[in-house]
Short mmCIF file of C-alpha atoms and ligand atoms in Angstrom, two decimals:
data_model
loop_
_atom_site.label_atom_id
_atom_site.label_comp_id
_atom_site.label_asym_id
_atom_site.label_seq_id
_atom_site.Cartn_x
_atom_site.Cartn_y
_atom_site.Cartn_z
CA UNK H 1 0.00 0.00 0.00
CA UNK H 2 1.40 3.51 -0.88
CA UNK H 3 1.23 7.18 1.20
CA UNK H 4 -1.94 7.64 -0.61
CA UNK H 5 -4.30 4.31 -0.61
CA UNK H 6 -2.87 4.48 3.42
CA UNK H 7 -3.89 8.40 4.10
CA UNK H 8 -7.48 7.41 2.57
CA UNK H 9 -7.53 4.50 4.58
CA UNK H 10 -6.57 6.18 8.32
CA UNK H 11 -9.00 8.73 7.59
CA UNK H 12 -12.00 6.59 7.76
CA UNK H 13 -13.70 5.28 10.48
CA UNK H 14 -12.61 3.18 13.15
CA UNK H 15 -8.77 3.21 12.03
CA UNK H 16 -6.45 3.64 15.36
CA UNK H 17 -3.11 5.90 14.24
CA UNK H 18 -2.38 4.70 17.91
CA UNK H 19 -2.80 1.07 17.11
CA UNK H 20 -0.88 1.51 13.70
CA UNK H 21 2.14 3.36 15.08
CA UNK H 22 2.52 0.64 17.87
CA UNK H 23 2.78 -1.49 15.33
CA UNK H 24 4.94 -0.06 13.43
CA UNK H 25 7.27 1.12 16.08
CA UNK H 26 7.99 -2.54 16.90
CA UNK H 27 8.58 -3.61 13.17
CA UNK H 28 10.99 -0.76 13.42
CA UNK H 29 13.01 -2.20 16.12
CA UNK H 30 13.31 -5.53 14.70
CA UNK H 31 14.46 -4.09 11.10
CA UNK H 32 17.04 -1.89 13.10
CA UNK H 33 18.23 -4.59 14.86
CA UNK H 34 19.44 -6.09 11.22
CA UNK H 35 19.90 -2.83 9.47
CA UNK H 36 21.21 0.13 11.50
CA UNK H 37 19.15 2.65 9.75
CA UNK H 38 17.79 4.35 12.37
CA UNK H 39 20.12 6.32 14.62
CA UNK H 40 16.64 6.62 17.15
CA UNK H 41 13.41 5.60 16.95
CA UNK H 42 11.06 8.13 18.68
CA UNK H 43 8.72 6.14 20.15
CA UNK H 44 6.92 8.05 22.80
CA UNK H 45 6.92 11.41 20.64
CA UNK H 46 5.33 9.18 18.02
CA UNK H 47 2.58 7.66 20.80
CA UNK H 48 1.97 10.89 21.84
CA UNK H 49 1.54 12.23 18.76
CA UNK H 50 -0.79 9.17 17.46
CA UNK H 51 -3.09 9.77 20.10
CA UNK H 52 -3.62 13.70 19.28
CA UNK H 53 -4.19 12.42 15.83
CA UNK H 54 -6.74 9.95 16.94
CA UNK H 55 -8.73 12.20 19.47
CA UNK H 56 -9.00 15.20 16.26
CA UNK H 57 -12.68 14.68 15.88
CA UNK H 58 -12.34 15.83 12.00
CA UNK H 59 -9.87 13.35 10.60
CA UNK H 60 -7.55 15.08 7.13
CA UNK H 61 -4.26 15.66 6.28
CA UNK H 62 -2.69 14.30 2.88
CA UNK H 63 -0.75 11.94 4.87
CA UNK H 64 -2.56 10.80 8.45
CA UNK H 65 -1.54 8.75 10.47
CA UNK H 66 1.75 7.97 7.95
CA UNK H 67 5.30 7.11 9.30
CA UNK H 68 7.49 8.98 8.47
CA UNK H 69 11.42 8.97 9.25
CA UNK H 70 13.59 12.29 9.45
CA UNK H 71 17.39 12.67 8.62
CA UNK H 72 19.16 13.10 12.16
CA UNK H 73 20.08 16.91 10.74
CA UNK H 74 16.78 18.40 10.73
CA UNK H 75 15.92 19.55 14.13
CA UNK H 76 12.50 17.97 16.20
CA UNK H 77 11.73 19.89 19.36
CA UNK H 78 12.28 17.42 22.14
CA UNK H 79 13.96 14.88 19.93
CA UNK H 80 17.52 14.58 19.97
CA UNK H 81 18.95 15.82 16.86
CA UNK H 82 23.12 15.74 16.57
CA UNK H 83 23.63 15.16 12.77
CA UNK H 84 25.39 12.21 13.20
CA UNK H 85 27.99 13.87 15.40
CA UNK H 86 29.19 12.91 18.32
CA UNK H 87 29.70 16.71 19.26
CA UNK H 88 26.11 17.16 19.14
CA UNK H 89 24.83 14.31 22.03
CA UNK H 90 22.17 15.47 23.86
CA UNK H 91 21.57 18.29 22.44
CA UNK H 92 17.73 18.78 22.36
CA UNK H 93 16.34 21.36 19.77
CA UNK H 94 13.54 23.80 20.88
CA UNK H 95 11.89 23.87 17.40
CA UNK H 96 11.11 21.82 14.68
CA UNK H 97 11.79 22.00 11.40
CA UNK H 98 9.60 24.13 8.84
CA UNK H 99 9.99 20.92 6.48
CA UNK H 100 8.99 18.56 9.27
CA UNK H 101 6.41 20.71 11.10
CA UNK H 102 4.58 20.89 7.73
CA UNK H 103 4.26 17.27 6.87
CA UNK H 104 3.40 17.36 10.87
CA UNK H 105 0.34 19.48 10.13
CA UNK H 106 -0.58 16.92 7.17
CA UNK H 107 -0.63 14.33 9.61
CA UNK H 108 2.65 12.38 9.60
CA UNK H 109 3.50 10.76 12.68
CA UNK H 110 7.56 11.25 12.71
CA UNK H 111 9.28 7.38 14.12
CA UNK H 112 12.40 7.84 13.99
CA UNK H 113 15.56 9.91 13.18
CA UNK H 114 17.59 8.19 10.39
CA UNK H 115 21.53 7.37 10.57
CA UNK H 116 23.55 9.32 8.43
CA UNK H 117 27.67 10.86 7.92
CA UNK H 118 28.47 13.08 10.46
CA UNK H 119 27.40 16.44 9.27
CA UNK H 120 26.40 14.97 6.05
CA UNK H 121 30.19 14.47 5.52
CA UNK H 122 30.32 11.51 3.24
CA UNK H 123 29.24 9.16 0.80
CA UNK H 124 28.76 5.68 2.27
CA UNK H 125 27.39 6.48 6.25
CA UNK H 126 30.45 5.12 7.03
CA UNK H 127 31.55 8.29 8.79
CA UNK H 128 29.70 7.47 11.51
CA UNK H 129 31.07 7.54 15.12
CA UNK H 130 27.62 7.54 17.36
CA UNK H 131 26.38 4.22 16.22
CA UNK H 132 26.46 1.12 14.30
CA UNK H 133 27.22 1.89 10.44
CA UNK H 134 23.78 1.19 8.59
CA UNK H 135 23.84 -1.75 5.76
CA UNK H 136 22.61 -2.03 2.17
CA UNK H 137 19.31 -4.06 1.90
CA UNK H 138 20.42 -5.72 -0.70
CA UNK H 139 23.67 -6.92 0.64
CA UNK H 140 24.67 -6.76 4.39
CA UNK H 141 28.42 -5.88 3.05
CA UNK H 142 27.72 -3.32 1.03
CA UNK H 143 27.07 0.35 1.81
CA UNK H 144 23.75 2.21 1.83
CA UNK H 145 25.45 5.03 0.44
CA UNK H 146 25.48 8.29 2.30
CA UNK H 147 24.88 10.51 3.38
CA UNK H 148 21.26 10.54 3.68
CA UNK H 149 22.15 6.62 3.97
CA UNK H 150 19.24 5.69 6.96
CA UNK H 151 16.69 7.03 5.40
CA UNK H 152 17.24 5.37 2.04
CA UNK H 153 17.82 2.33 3.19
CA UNK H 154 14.65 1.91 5.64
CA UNK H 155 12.96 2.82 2.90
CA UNK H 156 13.82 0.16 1.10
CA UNK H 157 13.09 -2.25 3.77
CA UNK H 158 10.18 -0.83 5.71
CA UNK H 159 7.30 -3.32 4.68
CA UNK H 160 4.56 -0.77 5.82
CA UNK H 161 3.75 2.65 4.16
CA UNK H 162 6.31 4.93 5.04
CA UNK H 163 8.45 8.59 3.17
CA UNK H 164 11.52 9.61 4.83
CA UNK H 165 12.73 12.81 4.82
CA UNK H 166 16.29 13.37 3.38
CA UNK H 167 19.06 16.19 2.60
CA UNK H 168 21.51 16.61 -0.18
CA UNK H 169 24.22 18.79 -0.36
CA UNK H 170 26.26 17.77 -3.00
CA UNK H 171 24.17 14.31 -3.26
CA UNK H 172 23.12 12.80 -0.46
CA UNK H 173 19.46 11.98 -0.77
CA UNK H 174 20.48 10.99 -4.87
CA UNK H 175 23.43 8.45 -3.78
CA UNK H 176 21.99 6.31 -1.37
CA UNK H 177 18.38 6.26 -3.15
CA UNK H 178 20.48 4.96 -5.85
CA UNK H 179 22.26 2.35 -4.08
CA UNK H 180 18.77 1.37 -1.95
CA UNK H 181 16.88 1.23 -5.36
CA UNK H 182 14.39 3.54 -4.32
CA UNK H 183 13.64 6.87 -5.41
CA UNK H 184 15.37 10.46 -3.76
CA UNK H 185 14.17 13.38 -4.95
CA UNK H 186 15.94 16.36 -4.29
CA UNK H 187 14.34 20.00 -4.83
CA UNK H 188 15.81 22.96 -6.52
CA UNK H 189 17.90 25.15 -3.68
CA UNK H 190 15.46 27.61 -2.05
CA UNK H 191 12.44 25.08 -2.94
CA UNK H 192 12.07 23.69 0.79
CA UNK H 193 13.02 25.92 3.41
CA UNK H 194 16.19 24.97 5.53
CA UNK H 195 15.34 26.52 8.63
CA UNK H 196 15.75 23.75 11.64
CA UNK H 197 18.13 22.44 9.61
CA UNK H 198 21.69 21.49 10.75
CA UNK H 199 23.96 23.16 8.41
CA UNK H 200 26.69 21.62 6.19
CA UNK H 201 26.89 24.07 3.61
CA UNK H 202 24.34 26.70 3.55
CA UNK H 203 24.63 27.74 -0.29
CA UNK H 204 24.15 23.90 -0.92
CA UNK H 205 21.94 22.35 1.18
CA UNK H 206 18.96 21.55 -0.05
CA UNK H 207 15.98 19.21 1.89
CA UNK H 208 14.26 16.53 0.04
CA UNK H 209 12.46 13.46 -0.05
CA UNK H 210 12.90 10.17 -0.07
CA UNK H 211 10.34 6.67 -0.70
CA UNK H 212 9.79 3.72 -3.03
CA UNK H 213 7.67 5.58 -5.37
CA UNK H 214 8.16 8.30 -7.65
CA UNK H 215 4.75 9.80 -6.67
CA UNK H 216 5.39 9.27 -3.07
CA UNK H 217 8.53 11.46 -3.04
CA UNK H 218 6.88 13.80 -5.23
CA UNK H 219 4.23 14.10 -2.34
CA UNK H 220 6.48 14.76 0.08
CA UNK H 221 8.61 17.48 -2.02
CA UNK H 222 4.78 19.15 -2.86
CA UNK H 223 4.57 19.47 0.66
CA UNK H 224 7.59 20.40 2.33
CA UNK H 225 7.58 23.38 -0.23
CA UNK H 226 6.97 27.05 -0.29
CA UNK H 227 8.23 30.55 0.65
CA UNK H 228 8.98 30.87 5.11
CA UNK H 229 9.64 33.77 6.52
CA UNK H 230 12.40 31.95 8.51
CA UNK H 231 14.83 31.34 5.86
CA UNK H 232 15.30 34.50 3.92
CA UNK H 233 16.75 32.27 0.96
CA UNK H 234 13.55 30.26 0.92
CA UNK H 235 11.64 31.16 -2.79
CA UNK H 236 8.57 32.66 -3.20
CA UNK H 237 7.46 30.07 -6.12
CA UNK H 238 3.98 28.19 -5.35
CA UNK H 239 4.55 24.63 -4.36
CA UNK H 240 4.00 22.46 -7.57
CA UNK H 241 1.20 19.94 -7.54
CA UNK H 242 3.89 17.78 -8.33
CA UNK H 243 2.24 14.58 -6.95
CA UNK H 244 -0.76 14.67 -9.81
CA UNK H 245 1.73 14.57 -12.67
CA UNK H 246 1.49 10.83 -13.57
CA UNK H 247 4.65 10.52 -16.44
CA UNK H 248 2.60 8.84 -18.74
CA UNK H 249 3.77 10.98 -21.43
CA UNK H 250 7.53 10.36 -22.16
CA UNK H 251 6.69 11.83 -26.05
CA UNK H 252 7.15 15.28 -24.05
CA UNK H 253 10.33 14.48 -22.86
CA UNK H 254 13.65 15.73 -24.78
CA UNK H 255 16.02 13.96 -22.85
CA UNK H 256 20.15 15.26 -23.04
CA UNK H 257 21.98 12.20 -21.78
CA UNK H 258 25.32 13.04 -20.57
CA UNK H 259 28.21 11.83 -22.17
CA UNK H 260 30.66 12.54 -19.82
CA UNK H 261 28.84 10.64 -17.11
CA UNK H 262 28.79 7.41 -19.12
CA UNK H 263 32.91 7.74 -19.66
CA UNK H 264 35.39 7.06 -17.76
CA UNK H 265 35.12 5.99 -14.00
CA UNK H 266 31.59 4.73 -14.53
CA UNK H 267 31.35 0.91 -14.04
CA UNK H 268 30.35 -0.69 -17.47
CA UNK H 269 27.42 -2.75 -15.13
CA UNK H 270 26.14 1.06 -14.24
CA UNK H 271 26.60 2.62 -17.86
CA UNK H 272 24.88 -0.45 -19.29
CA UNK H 273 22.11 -0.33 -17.10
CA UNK H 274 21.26 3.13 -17.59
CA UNK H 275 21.85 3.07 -21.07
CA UNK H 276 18.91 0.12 -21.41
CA UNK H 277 16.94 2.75 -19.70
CA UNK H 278 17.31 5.20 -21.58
CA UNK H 279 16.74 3.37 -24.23
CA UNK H 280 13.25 1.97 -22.57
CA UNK H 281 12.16 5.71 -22.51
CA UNK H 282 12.85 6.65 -26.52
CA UNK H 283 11.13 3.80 -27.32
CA UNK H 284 7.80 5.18 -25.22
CA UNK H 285 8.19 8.27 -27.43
CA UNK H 286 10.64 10.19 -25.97
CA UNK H 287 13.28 12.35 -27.90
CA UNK H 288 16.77 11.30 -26.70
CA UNK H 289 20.19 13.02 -27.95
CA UNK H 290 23.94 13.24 -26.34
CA UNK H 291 24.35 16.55 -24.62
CA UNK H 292 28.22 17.48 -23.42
CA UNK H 293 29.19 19.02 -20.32
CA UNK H 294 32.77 18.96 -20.32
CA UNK H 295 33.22 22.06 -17.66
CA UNK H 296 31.14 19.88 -15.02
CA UNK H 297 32.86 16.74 -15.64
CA UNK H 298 36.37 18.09 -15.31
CA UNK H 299 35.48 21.24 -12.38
CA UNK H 300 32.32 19.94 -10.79
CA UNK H 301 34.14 17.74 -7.91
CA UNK H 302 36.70 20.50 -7.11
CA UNK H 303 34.90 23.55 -6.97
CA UNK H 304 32.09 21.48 -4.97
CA UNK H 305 34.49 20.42 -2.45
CA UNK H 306 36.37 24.05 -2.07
CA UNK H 307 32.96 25.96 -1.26
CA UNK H 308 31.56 23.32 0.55
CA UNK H 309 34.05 22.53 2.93
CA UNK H 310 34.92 26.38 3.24
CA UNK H 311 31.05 26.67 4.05
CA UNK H 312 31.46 23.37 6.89
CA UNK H 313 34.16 24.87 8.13
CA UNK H 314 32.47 28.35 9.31
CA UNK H 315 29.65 26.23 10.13
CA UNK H 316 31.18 24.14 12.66
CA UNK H 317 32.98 26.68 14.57
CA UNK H 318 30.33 26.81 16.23
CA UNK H 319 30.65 23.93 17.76
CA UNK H 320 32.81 24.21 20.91
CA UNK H 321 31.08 22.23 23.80
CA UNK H 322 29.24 25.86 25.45
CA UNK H 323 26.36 25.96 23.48
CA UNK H 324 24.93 22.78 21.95
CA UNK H 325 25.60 19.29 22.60
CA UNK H 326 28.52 18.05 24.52
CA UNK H 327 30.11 20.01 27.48
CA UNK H 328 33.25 18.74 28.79
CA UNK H 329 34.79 19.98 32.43
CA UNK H 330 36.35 23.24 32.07
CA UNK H 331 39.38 23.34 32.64
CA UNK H 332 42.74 25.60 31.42
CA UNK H 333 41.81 28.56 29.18
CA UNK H 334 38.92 29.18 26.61
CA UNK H 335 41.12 28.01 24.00
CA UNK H 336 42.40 25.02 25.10
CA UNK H 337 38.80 23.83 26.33
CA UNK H 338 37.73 24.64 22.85
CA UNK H 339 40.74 22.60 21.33
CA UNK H 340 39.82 19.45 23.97
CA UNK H 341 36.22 19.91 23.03
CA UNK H 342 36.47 19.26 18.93
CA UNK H 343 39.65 17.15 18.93
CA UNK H 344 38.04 14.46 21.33
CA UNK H 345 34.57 14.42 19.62
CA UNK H 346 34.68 15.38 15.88
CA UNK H 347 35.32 12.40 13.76
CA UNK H 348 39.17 12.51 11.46
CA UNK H 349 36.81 13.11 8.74
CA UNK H 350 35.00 15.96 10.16
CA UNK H 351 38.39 17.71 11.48
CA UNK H 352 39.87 16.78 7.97
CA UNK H 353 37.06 19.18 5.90
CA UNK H 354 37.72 21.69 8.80
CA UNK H 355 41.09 22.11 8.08
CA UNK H 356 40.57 22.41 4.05
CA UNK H 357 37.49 24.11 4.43
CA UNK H 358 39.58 26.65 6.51
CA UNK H 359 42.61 26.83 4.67
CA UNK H 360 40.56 27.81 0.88
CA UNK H 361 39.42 30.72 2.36
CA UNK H 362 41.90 31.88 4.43
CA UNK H 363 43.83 35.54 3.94
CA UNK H 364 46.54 34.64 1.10
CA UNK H 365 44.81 31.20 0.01
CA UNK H 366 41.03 32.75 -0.59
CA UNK H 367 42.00 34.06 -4.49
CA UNK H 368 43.29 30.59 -5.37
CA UNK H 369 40.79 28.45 -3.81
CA UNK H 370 37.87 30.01 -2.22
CA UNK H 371 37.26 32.60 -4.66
CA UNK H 372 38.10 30.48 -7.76
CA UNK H 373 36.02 27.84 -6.94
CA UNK H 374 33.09 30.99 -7.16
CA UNK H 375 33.92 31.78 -10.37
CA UNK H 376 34.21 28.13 -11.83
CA UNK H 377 30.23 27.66 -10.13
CA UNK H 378 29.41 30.11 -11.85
CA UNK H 379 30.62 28.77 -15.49
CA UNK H 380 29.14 25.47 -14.39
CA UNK H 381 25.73 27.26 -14.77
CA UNK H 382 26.00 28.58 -17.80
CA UNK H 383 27.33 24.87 -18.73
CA UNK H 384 23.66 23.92 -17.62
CA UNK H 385 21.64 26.91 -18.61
CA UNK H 386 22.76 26.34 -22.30
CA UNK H 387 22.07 22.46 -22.36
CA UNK H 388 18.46 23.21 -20.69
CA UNK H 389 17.74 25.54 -23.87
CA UNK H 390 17.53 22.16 -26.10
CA UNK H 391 16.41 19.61 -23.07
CA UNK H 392 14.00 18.98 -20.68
CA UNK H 393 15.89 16.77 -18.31
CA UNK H 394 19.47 15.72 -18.90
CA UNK H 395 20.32 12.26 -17.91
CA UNK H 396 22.96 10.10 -16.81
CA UNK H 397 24.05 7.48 -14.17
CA UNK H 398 23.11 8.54 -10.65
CA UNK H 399 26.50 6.82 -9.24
CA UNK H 400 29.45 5.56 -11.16
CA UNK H 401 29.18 2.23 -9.66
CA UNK H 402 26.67 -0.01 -7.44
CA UNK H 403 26.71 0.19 -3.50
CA UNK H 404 29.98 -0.96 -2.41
CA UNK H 405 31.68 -3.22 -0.33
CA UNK H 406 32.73 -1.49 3.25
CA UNK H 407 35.71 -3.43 2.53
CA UNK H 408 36.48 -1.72 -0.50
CA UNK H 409 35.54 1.68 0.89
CA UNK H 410 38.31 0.92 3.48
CA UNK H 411 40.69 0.95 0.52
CA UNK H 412 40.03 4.32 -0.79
CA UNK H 413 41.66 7.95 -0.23
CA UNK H 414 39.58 10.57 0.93
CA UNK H 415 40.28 12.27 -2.75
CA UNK H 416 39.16 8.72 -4.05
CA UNK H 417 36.15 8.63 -2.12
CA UNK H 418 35.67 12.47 -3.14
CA UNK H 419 35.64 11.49 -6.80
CA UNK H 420 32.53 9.18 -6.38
CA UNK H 421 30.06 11.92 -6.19
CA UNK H 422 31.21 12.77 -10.06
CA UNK H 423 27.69 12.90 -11.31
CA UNK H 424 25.66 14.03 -8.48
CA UNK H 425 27.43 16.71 -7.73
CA UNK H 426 26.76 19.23 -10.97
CA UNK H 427 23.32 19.29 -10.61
CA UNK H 428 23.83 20.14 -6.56
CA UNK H 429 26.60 22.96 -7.43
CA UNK H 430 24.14 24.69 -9.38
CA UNK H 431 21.02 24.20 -6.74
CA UNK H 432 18.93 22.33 -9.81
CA UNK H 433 16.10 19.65 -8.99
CA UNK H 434 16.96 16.47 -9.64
CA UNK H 435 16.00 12.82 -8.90
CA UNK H 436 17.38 9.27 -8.67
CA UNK H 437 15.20 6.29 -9.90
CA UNK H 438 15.84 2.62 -9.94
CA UNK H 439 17.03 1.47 -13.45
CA UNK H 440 17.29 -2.12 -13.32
CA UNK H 441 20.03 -4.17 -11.33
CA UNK H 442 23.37 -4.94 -12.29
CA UNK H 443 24.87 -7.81 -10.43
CA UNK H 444 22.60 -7.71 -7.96
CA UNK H 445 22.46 -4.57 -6.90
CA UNK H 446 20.29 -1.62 -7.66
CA UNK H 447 21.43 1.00 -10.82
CA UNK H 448 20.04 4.34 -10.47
CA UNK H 449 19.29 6.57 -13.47
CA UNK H 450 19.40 10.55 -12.19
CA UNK H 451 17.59 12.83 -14.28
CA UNK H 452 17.90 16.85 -13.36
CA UNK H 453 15.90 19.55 -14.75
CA UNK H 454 16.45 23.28 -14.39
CA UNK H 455 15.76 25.57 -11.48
CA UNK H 456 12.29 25.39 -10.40
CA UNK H 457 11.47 22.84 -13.32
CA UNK H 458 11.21 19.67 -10.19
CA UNK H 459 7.65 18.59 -12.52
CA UNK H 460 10.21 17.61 -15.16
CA UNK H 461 12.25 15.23 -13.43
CA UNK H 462 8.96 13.85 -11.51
CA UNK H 463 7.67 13.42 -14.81
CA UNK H 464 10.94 11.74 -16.53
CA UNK H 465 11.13 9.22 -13.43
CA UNK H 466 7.73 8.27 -13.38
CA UNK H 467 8.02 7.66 -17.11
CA UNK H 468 11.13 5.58 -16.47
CA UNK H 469 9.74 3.83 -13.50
CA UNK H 470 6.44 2.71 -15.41
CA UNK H 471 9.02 0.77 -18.16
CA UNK H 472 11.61 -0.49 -15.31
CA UNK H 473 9.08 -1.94 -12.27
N1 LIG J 1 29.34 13.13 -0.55
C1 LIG J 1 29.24 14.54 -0.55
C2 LIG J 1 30.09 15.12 0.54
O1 LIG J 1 30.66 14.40 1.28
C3 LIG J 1 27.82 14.99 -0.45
C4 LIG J 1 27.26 14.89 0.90
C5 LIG J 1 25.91 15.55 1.06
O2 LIG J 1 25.22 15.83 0.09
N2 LIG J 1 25.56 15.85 2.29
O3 LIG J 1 30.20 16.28 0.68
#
């Protein structure tokens, strides 16, 4: 049953949200046992909250009584929200969301805050000191990607109706929807406001949804959007009825597909997969043609990295065991209680982007790095703006290979691991929609086909995915 058969069904009469969410709470538990996607499961927030629903006397909301799990970095008053870091324990927000509240008001009974990287500081949720690294469905060896990794993965493996709320910065709710095979759908920037969100890179971070349908996440997206006064880089733009558009019609779609992304680095498995796709989709009607966007290919992963880990790095200063999270005896000066502080509870990772982050933009270094990387974003843009006069969505494979082994992940540098977010991390840079859908399988494991659209187009890649997914499921 999907978010919308369910919210018909808990409206009527005689259906307990209580009941429901006590039973779904202890599926929960048993999954996490296995899985490790959920860094918390909320349960007496979600009782509590199932009984309000219950006692309303008129029963609506687009998604009553509907589980729904949050990415640890978007804040839930009362619930403990870190981010995945360890700095962050305890530290208890005293609002919620804008995102969340507002599926809230629809009904959604929030279970559980999903694992993810620290910070949203990775690829694999394998940067993960607080708890127990979450696993691929599909293969209890393999990564779930990262770093919205949780949520993607209960997703996949949550056998009752359930959207999960993730965030992408320069890929994170594309990656491990890709890896999960199920669908991540992330907005244009400004589309879903950010405030209760825990930064990573505030001219990147962007909060989306994730679920197993392409009309689910489109849902979700329709509405977590719209203009709040509490994020002055929020956009005005209506919120799309993005969940009626039913993709029926791939003759509309002119779709560019990549070449870049299907050269080197991608896994032939991956390139053939999407390819078949592709092909799956001209042969509904669509118009398909090679598009080239040689300044993202070779720029995309180093200016992406400069700004965002010169954004982290401002970010996290914040961070120094007074205000939020962990406080650790005082002792010596300020200085060295600050030092103590992050050196004992950010992860190597973490302290590894501070120091980059920090030294891009410092006085000397900010022409050759910080500023640079500015200027290249902005050519990256232009890349896009031109291919989006001839295309509705470009195309191409969400990941350049299928969820892999924490073994193999254990092999790689951190420029290595860098490189892996080749394709998803265009479309982030310039703040455009985009969306990963399953493509088929390749050895096993699920092949994601992204498709991105320009700013504010998001019912373009809605429509292009539910095209595709109509052909692949
Ligand atoms: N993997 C990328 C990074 O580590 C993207 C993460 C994200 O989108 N939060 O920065």
């Amino acid at each position: 049953m999907d978010a919308f058969r369910f919210a018909k069904e808990s409206q009527g009469k005689g259906f307990s949200v209580e009941h429901h969410t006590a039973k779904v709470l202890e599926k929960s538990e048993k999954l996490n046992k296995r899985f490790h996607h959920l860094k918390l499961i909320s349960s007496d927030y979600a009782v509590k909250r199932s009984k309000e629903l219950d006692r309303q006397g008129k029963r609506s909301g687009r998604l009553f009584g509907l589980p729904v799990s949050v990415k640890d970095c978007l804040c839930i008053k009362g619930i403990e929200s870190t981010a995945g870091s360890k700095i962050l324990s305890g530290y208890l927000p005293v609002s919620t969301a804008t995102a969340v509240k507002k599926l809230e008001e629809e009904g959604a009974v929030v279970i559980a805050k999903t694992a993810q990287d620290e910070f949203g500081f990775g690829t694999f949720s394998t940067n993960i000191l607080e708890q127990k690294i979450p696993l691929n469905p599909f293969d209890l060896e393999r990564s779930c990607g990262g770093s919205s990794g949780g949520s993607a993965g209960f997703t996949a493996v949550a056998d009752f109706p359930h959207v999960s709320v993730g965030e992408s910065t320069g890929g994170s709710i594309a990656c491990p929807a890709s890896f999960c095979g199920v669908v991540g759908l992330t907005p244009s920037y400004g589309r879903v406001s950010r405030h209760g969100l825990i930064d990573y890179a505030n001219s990147l971070d962007k909060i989306g949804a994730i679920a197993k349908t392409v009309r689910e996440a489109a849902l979700l997206l329709e509405l977590m959007s719209g203009k709040d006064e509490k994020d002055s880089t929020s956009l005005p733009a209506e919120a799309e009825k993005l969940s009626e558009l039913n993709g029926t019609d791939a003759k509309k779609l002119r779709v560019g597909v990549v070449k870049e992304f299907f050269g080197a680095g991608i896994s032939s498995g991956v390139s053939k997969v999407a390819w078949n796709a592709i092909k799956q989709l001209e042969s509904e009607g669509a118009r398909v043609e090679e598009v080239s966007l040689p300044l993202n290919a070779k720029f995309g992963i180093a200016a992406y990295y400069l700004i965002a880990l010169s954004e982290a790095s401002t970010n996290l200063a914040r961070y120094c065991g007074m205000r939020y999270g962990v406080h650790e005896k005082l002792e010596g000066n300020f200085d060295e209680y600050f030092s103590m502080v992050r050196s004992k509870n950010f992860s190597k990772e973490s302290k590894r982007r501070i120091i980059l982050g920090t030294f891009a933009r410092m006085a000397g270094f900010r022409g050759a790095y910080y500023v640079r990387a500015m200027k290249a974003r902005t050519k990256l843009v232009e890349e896009f703006r031109k291919a989006f006069k001839s295309f509705t969505v470009l195309a191409h494979p969400t990941m350049p290979l299928v969820a892999p082994k924490f073994s193999e992940i254990e092999k790689l540098s951190p420029l290595q691991q860098y490189s892996m977010d080749l394709c998803t991390v265009p479309a982030n840079l310039a703040g455009l929609p985009h969306i990963s859908v399953n493509a088929g399988k390749s050895s096993g494991m699920p092949v994601g086909l992204m498709f991105s659209a320009d700013h504010l187009h998001e019912k373009n890649v809605v429509s292009a995915a539910a095209a595709l997914e109509a052909v692949v499921a």
